[in-house]
Amino acid sequence: MSETKIIKTTCSTCGPCCEVDAYVKDGRLVAVEGARNTPMQSGGLCAKGAAAAQYVYNKERILYPMKQTGRKGEGRFERISWDEAYDLIADRLLRIREEYGARSTVFYAGYSKWYRPALLRLANAYGSPNFCTESSTCFQAAALAWRAVFGNGICRPDLGNAKTLLIWSSNLYHTNTPMSKAFQELKERGVKVIDVDPRHTVTAHDADLHLKLIPGTDGALALSMAQVIIEEDLYDKEFVDKYVYGFEEYREYVREFPPEKAEKITGVPAEKIRQAARTYAGNGPAGLMFSASPVVHHLNGVQNYRAVFSLIALTGNYDIEGGNRTMPGPFSPANEFGQIRRFDGEEAIGQREFPVWYDLSCDEAQCVRLADHILEEKPYPVRALFAMGLNHRMWPQPEYLKGALLKLDFYVNAELFMSESSSAADLILPACTSYEREQVHVGRGGRFFFSNRAIEPVGEGKNDIEIIMEVFRRMKLKDPTLQDEILEGGYEAYMEHILKPSGLTLEELRSHPEGMMGKNLFPPAVKTYEKEPFHTPSGKVEFKSLVLEQYKDSHGYDGLPVYHDFRENTAVDREEYPLILNTGSRKPQLFHSRLYRMLWLKNIEAVPLVEIHPEDGRKYGVHDRETVRVTSPAGEIKGTVSYNIQGNPGVVYIYHGSAEGDANELIGKDYLDPISGFPGFKGYFCKIEKIADLSGGLS
Ligand SMILES: Nc1nc2c(c(=O)[nH]1)N[C@H]1C(S)=C(S)[C@@H](COP(=O)(O)OP(=O)(O)OC[C@H]3O[C@@H](n4cnc5c(=O)[nH]c(N)nc54)[C@H](O)[C@@H]3O)O[C@H]1N2
Ligand SMILES: Nc1nc2c(c(=O)[nH]1)N[C@H]1C(S)=C(S)[C@@H](COP(=O)(O)OP(=O)(O)OC[C@H]3O[C@@H](n4cnc5c(=O)[nH]c(N)nc54)[C@H](O)[C@@H]3O)O[C@H]1N2
Ligand code: SF4
Ligand SMILES: [Mo]
């Protein structure tokens, strides 16, 4: 009998890429534990990671390349060889480019980030401006808000030196497990923690002050804190005088938000607003921890986060020790590799409607309008989609997108699983998990580590970058932006290439399972603005954004971080739909659509829950565990009531991504932040009605 081997590898079942020890026997993954003997892990693991074997050997894994044989969307496939698959892709994509132009092909990446730089290269080399990712609903709106204020680099809170930490909507115990250790250390040090969250989460439980606001009212709360800080003379005059543009107009504007008025808008008691303002401004240095999504999943999302980010500059906590600053780190190889911009000169999806996305955001197209673009063919048709991990349930009204996918001339999806979105494809390709591939990783603080392949790929699975490279070769593309032809060089050369700026070699890294510090690190620096102006049009921190202001007449954007209340600013009949609908606040055992197929995880909550406050239960005549219909102006779903007292009455919480009751069926596809294009996932409207007595789903 063979021995069980322990192999140092990574889990990337969700985002963070945690280092793990994989237990492998007879070539099979039998168990996973958090890595021992590395600086970041101590043997612990989250529930999703511990269920790795159910992920890797899931019966829905795609094992071979498969071609649709029936009618499109019917889900009938036949196995073909990789060779045939590559030829088919090259042939179809080249013909579509010839006939309709390169922009008619969209390159898309779902939530798995590691291969994106290579996919962007492929899109560039092919010549399409339409490279887009799941960031069309995640992080990039927060980045956009940040850049509108500070111009460049996103600064994280300096947890090691802060005396106060203001957490603005992050439930890190559930969403960023590796961070929870740092958070506990900070608590032990006696750092004051303020948490802004509509629910009393585990993270809020650990806070000194919890501001339990009504979802989507973040802007009013931040402006009110600013009002207190300015009125009580707690702001950093020197920094503001020297480095801030638009302060006088901002000061005038925030006068409209005294805490008593903000209390009415946000539901947060005026005294708590004052206390938070005084602590954040007075007990510095203070860091602000923000999140990729909840604040920007609202119609006024970008402006709300701009109001929040402005507090950093107002209190002089920008780029100082213990505030928000560029942390010392490596010359990030992944970024260096990906930093080739989108193909310029052609109008990308969403560009006309969301121009600031293109001015400030990133290398990507805003694909929230993908379905409209396919169906309406305006301003030009989209005919093909080369996707990796596309899940239509990410979008509001997912069936609308699914219908549009069926209209494409050619749609290929590389996936781990035979997902619903894969079944609509002409061709599906088997991708592989982190356990089945090698990978170079950049950890926190400039530490690099190598992730071994723990097992051979399941079926004929391939790593996404190898797939991209072969598609590139078969189309005989040239990467116009690179001297060394990196996509032609093979995966080994690719890993070498991304490691190059760190000063480490692949050989060195492979022989150091504990990881290595990069040789070329950014030296720790503070107050970088003293040497270099901010990368904004004014060269200063912009409380009044000149980029947004340009579009005042054409798009109605305001330069100040103005507050518009989503409850007033809507065509929805509130008598018909009295409840606020907040979707997708994370659960520790789920990850969007991908983990419902893992029974160990799914059965923790076997049915889709509609979480309501008991007061609402009484008001609308529905009880815990009853089956209810949830209706919004966009659609309806069924779910099981779960009484929950974490939040306030008046708000319903539902998770997304499950075919059995997807919250996204309820969100209107045109209910978007006009600046970022982000859907209002966390601030729509609904009603609930009882349809049966006992769901029987929960025991
Ligand atoms: N287990 C698990 N972890 C995940 C994910 C997952 O699906 N599952 N997803 C990953 C992804 S893609 C992302 S973007 C991150 C998100 O990471 P987080 O932002 O930390 O996660 P959320 O739970 O979405 O939101 C955090 C908190 O925001 C609160 N919130 C909801 N609406 C509002 C609002 O309007 N204003 C404010 N201030 N707070 C609000 C919620 O109550 C919640 O407690 O998580 C990542 N980690
Ligand atoms: N209602 C509502 N909707 C939301 C949100 C919300 O809060 N509420 N949150 C939004 C946010 S922040 C995000 S980030 C998105 C996430 O939305 P998605 O990116 O759609 O997330 P997943 O469901 O994880 O789907 C990604 C797919 O990628 C596949 N996959 C995983 N790893 C790999 C890999 O290595 N290679 C390949 N080729 N495929 C892989 C998975 O099997 C899965 O089918 O959802 C957004 N949608
Ligand atoms: S948080 Fe859990 S599931 Fe996500 S990568 Fe880390 S161990 Fe894996
Ligand atoms: Mo996200």
XYZ file of C-alpha atoms in Angstrom, residues 139-419:
281
model
C -14.219 46.061 -6.670
C -13.756 48.247 -9.752
C -16.487 50.674 -8.671
C -14.732 51.100 -5.326
C -11.476 51.577 -7.247
C -13.194 54.114 -9.470
C -14.475 56.037 -6.441
C -10.977 55.954 -4.956
C -9.334 57.199 -8.137
C -11.859 60.004 -8.500
C -10.687 61.265 -5.100
C -6.982 60.361 -4.966
C -6.094 59.685 -8.585
C -4.028 56.568 -8.175
C -2.905 53.621 -6.048
C -5.477 52.138 -3.689
C -4.242 52.490 -0.111
C -5.095 49.835 2.420
C -5.290 50.447 6.145
C -1.984 49.999 7.931
C -3.319 47.518 10.479
C -0.008 47.128 12.271
C 0.192 50.798 13.292
C -3.367 52.099 13.430
C -4.897 53.248 16.725
C -8.388 53.303 15.278
C -9.839 51.136 12.544
C -12.964 52.225 10.736
C -14.439 49.203 8.950
C -16.833 50.374 6.300
C -18.864 47.300 5.334
C -16.622 44.314 5.538
C -17.481 41.116 7.313
C -13.955 39.823 7.235
C -14.468 36.774 9.457
C -16.724 35.381 6.752
C -15.267 36.889 3.634
C -11.559 37.211 4.110
C -10.591 34.401 6.431
C -6.818 34.974 6.190
C -7.389 38.522 7.463
C -9.156 37.455 10.654
C -5.875 36.679 12.418
C -4.559 40.200 11.793
C -7.871 41.568 13.008
C -7.694 39.634 16.255
C -4.132 40.817 16.862
C -5.257 44.368 16.355
C -8.096 43.889 18.835
C -5.646 42.510 21.382
C -3.532 45.635 20.950
C -6.508 47.708 22.055
C -7.165 49.401 18.725
C -10.569 51.113 18.653
C -12.792 49.520 16.051
C -15.801 51.190 14.459
C -17.904 49.045 12.155
C -20.428 50.391 9.658
C -22.813 47.590 8.772
C -26.614 47.261 8.624
C -26.365 43.926 10.457
C -24.869 42.856 13.748
C -22.327 40.501 12.191
C -19.523 38.591 13.901
C -17.236 41.432 12.883
C -19.622 44.047 14.288
C -19.791 42.014 17.476
C -16.075 42.611 17.971
C -16.313 46.354 17.341
C -16.240 49.083 19.997
C -18.848 51.030 18.089
C -21.313 49.622 15.601
C -23.098 52.027 13.268
C -26.089 50.009 12.158
C -27.226 52.000 9.183
C -30.002 51.417 6.665
C -28.328 49.863 3.591
C -27.381 52.365 0.915
C -27.324 55.379 3.217
C -23.519 55.280 3.560
C -23.049 58.616 1.806
C -25.290 60.483 4.243
C -23.467 58.907 7.175
C -20.023 59.816 5.841
C -21.059 63.366 5.001
C -22.472 63.738 8.474
C -19.239 62.521 10.049
C -17.462 65.114 7.904
C -19.856 67.768 9.126
C -18.977 66.952 12.753
C -15.252 66.783 12.027
C -15.254 70.185 10.347
C -17.611 71.860 12.834
C -15.592 70.615 15.796
C -12.343 71.626 14.123
C -10.996 68.103 14.148
C -9.851 68.107 10.554
C -6.280 68.325 9.329
C -6.125 71.924 8.114
C -2.583 71.754 6.913
C -3.207 68.742 4.703
C -6.509 70.115 3.444
C -5.075 73.563 2.632
C -2.159 72.174 0.759
C -3.457 69.082 -0.912
C -7.226 69.205 -1.284
C -9.181 70.610 -4.222
C -12.812 71.706 -3.744
C -12.796 71.901 0.060
C -14.917 75.052 0.332
C -17.748 73.645 -1.759
C -17.538 70.358 0.098
C -17.672 72.180 3.444
C -20.799 74.010 2.284
C -22.369 70.769 1.111
C -21.713 68.761 4.278
C -23.487 71.470 6.305
C -26.670 69.889 4.976
C -25.952 66.749 7.008
C -25.954 67.500 10.732
C -26.181 64.250 12.754
C -29.811 64.811 13.731
C -30.788 64.950 10.079
C -28.480 62.058 9.194
C -30.098 60.003 11.932
C -33.418 60.296 10.099
C -31.835 59.192 6.834
C -29.524 56.454 8.076
C -31.226 55.185 11.215
C -27.944 55.656 13.142
C -28.413 57.644 16.377
C -26.926 61.159 16.121
C -24.775 60.618 19.195
C -23.143 57.553 17.652
C -22.368 59.515 14.494
C -20.634 62.154 16.627
C -18.768 59.539 18.598
C -17.563 57.815 15.428
C -16.450 61.120 13.906
C -14.573 62.130 17.044
C -12.857 58.770 17.396
C -11.854 58.473 13.748
C -10.569 62.061 13.589
C -9.263 62.322 17.148
C -7.764 58.953 17.975
C -5.346 58.687 15.073
C -3.591 57.406 13.228
C -6.723 55.809 11.883
C -7.104 53.316 9.069
C -10.171 52.779 6.962
C -10.959 49.269 5.786
C -13.313 49.204 2.871
C -14.816 46.427 0.831
C -15.100 45.526 -2.802
C -18.814 45.458 -2.995
C -21.682 46.282 -0.587
C -21.393 50.067 -0.658
C -21.131 50.162 -4.451
C -23.994 47.717 -4.978
C -26.309 50.711 -4.811
C -27.536 53.353 -7.196
C -25.530 56.072 -5.455
C -22.686 53.672 -4.737
C -19.717 55.488 -6.260
C -20.706 58.824 -4.741
C -21.295 57.162 -1.371
C -17.824 55.647 -1.349
C -16.340 58.961 -2.485
C -17.910 60.556 0.590
C -16.384 57.812 2.745
C -12.920 58.029 1.150
C -12.876 61.801 1.522
C -12.786 61.277 5.298
C -9.267 59.833 4.935
C -7.945 63.067 3.460
C -10.055 65.296 5.690
C -8.444 63.787 8.782
C -4.913 63.663 7.319
C -4.831 59.883 7.449
C -3.688 59.551 3.868
C -0.342 57.871 3.289
C 0.884 57.996 6.856
C 1.881 55.197 9.193
C -1.255 53.757 10.762
C -3.507 55.437 8.197
C -4.255 54.322 4.662
C -1.081 53.955 2.695
C 0.718 52.134 -0.036
C 2.109 49.201 1.815
C 5.634 48.022 1.171
C 5.481 45.208 -1.305
C 6.991 43.644 -4.337
C 7.090 45.055 -7.793
C 4.037 43.009 -8.430
C 4.793 40.665 -11.284
C 1.172 39.857 -11.962
C 0.401 43.533 -12.406
C 3.477 44.205 -14.415
C 2.361 41.498 -16.758
C -1.220 42.644 -16.943
C -0.666 46.325 -17.169
C -1.010 46.501 -20.893
C -4.128 48.513 -21.378
C -7.268 47.572 -23.149
C -7.203 47.859 -26.901
C -7.764 51.556 -27.437
C -9.562 53.413 -30.154
C -12.652 51.218 -30.421
C -15.806 51.736 -28.440
C -16.219 48.989 -25.881
C -19.425 47.648 -24.339
C -20.946 50.227 -21.999
C -18.428 52.930 -22.868
C -20.939 55.544 -23.982
C -23.208 55.015 -20.993
C -20.481 54.804 -18.330
C -17.634 56.988 -19.609
C -15.933 57.432 -16.229
C -15.531 53.677 -15.979
C -13.243 54.027 -18.971
C -11.571 57.223 -17.808
C -10.759 56.001 -14.336
C -11.377 52.406 -13.936
C -9.147 49.873 -15.499
C -8.248 47.699 -18.374
C -11.725 46.323 -18.704
C -15.008 46.849 -20.480
C -18.129 47.308 -18.321
C -20.055 44.204 -19.288
C -23.185 44.768 -17.262
C -24.760 45.630 -20.629
C -23.519 42.476 -22.363
C -27.004 41.068 -22.985
C -28.366 44.356 -24.326
C -25.406 44.640 -26.601
C -25.875 41.129 -28.009
C -29.620 41.549 -28.466
C -29.780 45.097 -29.752
C -26.571 44.961 -31.795
C -25.946 48.606 -30.944
C -23.635 50.294 -31.642
C -22.312 47.122 -33.291
C -23.092 43.421 -33.015
C -21.400 41.043 -30.599
C -21.214 37.615 -32.214
C -18.794 35.576 -30.154
C -17.828 35.041 -26.555
C -14.637 33.421 -25.357
C -15.328 32.915 -21.666
C -13.608 31.361 -18.703
C -15.903 30.749 -15.737
C -18.901 32.670 -17.018
C -21.873 32.400 -14.692
C -24.973 34.229 -15.916
C -26.356 34.334 -12.348
C -23.873 37.058 -11.554
C -26.024 39.497 -13.526
C -29.408 40.898 -12.507
C -32.260 39.129 -14.299
C -29.954 36.286 -15.307
C -32.433 34.649 -17.663
C -32.218 37.706 -19.877
C -28.496 37.147 -20.340
C -28.970 33.408 -20.778
C -31.384 34.129 -23.632
C -28.857 36.483 -25.206
C -26.071 33.876 -24.977
C -28.169 31.551 -27.091
C -28.212 34.151 -29.844
C -24.437 34.214 -30.240
C -22.799 32.662 -33.297
C -20.147 31.124 -31.093
C -19.813 30.865 -27.323
C -17.105 28.876 -25.595
C -16.818 28.509 -21.830
C -13.835 27.015 -20.024
C -15.147 25.745 -16.694
C -14.603 23.355 -13.852
C -18.243 22.329 -13.773
C -21.135 21.692 -16.105
C -22.808 24.852 -14.854
